[in-house]
Short mmCIF file of C-alpha atoms in Angstrom, two decimals:
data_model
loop_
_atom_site.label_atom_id
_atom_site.label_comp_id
_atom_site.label_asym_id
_atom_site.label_seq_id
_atom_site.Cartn_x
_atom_site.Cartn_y
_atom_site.Cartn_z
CA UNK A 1 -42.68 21.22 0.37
CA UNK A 2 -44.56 24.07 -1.25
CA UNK A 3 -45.00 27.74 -0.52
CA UNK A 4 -48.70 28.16 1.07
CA UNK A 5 -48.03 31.61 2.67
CA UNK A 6 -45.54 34.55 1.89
CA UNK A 7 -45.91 36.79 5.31
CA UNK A 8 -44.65 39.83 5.65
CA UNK A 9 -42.61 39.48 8.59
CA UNK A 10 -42.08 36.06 10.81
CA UNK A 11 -44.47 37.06 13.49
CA UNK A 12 -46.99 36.96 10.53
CA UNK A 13 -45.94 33.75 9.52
CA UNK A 14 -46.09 32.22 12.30
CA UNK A 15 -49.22 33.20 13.02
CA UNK A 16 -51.05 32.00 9.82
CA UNK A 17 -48.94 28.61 10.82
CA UNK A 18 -50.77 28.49 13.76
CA UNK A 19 -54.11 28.81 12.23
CA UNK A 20 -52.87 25.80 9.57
CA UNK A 21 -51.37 23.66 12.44
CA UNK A 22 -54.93 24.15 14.05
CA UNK A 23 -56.15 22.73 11.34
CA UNK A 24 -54.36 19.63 10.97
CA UNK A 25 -51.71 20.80 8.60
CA UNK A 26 -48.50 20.40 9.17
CA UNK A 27 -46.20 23.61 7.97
CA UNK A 28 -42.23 24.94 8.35
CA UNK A 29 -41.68 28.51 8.49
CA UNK A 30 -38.70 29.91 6.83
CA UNK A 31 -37.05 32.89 6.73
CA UNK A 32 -35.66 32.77 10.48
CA UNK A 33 -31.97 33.64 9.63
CA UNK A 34 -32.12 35.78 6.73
CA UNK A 35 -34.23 37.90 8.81
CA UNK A 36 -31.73 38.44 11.10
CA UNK A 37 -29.08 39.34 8.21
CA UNK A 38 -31.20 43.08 8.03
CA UNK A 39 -30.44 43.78 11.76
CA UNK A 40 -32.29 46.52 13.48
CA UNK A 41 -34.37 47.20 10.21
CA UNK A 42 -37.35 46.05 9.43
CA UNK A 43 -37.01 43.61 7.59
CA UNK A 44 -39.95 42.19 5.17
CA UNK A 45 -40.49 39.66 2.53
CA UNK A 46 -38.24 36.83 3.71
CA UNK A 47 -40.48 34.56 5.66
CA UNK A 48 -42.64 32.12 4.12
CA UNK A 49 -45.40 29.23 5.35
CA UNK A 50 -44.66 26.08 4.19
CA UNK A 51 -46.63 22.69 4.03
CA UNK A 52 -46.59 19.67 2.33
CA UNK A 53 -47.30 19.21 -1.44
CA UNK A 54 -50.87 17.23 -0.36
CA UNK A 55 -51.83 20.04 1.78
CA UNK A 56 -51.47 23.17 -0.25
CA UNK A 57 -54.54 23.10 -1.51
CA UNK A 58 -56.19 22.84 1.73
CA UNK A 59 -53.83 25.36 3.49
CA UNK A 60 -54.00 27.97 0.66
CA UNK A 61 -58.29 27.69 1.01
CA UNK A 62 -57.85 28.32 5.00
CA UNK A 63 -55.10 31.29 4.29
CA UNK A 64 -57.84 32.75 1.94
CA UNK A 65 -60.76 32.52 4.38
CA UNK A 66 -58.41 33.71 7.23
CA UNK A 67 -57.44 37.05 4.92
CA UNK A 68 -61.37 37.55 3.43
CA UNK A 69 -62.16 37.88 7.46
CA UNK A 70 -59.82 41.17 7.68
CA UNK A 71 -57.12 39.59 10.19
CA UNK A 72 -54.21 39.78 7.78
CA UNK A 73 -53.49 41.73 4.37
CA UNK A 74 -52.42 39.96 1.67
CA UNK A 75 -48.90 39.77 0.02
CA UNK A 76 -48.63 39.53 -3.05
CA UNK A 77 -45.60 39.40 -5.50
CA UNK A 78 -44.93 42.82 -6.45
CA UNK A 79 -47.32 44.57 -4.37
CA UNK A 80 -45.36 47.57 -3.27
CA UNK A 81 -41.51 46.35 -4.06
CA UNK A 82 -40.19 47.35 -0.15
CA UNK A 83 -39.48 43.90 0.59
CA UNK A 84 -37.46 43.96 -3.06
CA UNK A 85 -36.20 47.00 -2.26
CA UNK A 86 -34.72 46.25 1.30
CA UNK A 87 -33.75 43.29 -0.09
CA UNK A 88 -31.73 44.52 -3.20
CA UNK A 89 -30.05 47.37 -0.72
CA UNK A 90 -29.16 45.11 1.52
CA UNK A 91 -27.04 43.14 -1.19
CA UNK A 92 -25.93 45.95 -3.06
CA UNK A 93 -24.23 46.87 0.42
CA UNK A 94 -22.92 43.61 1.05
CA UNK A 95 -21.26 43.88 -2.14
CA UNK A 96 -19.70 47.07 -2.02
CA UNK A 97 -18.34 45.78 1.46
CA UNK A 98 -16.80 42.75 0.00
CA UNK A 99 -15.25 44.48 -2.75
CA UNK A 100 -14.23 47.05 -0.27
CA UNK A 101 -12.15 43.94 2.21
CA UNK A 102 -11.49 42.08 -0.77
CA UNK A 103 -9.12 45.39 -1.81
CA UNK A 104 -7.37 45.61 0.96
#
């Protein structure tokens, strides 16, 4: 399977999977569980549209027609570094936990 969407959040996701699975593609969307890792922030960056290797050429043309309309703004990798960010904070935190228990 092959990346065909990085979302922003899982709602986002799931709604460009929609638009795919209404188009005869079949797609997975990840992301469900490490979402849930951030808590009550907001997490961003960890869910992703997947499809098979055959359709990601098809689902990446209907992900680009769906953005060009306005319904959904791209990300791209890089674009602002939040979802990095949150991400790297998040593990430098788990870190300093573990090394905290692991002292103990």
């Amino acid at each position: 399977m092959q990346i065909a969407y990085r979302a922003k959040d899982i709602t986002e996701a799931h709604i460009v999977a929609g638009l795919l699975k209404a188009n005869g593609i079949e797609t997975y969307v990840g992301g469900h569980y490490l979402q849930g890792a951030m808590g009550e922030i907001g997490a961003a960056g960890f869910s992703n549209v997947h499809v098979e290797d055959e359709d990601l050429y098809p689902a990446r043309q209907l992900v680009a027609e769906y953005e060009a309309s306005g319904h959904v703004t791209p990300v791209t990798e890089g674009d602002d570094g939040k979802s990095n960010s949150y991400a790297r904070w998040f593990l430098l935190a788990m870190a300093v936990l573990a090394l905290i228990l692991l002292n103990l």
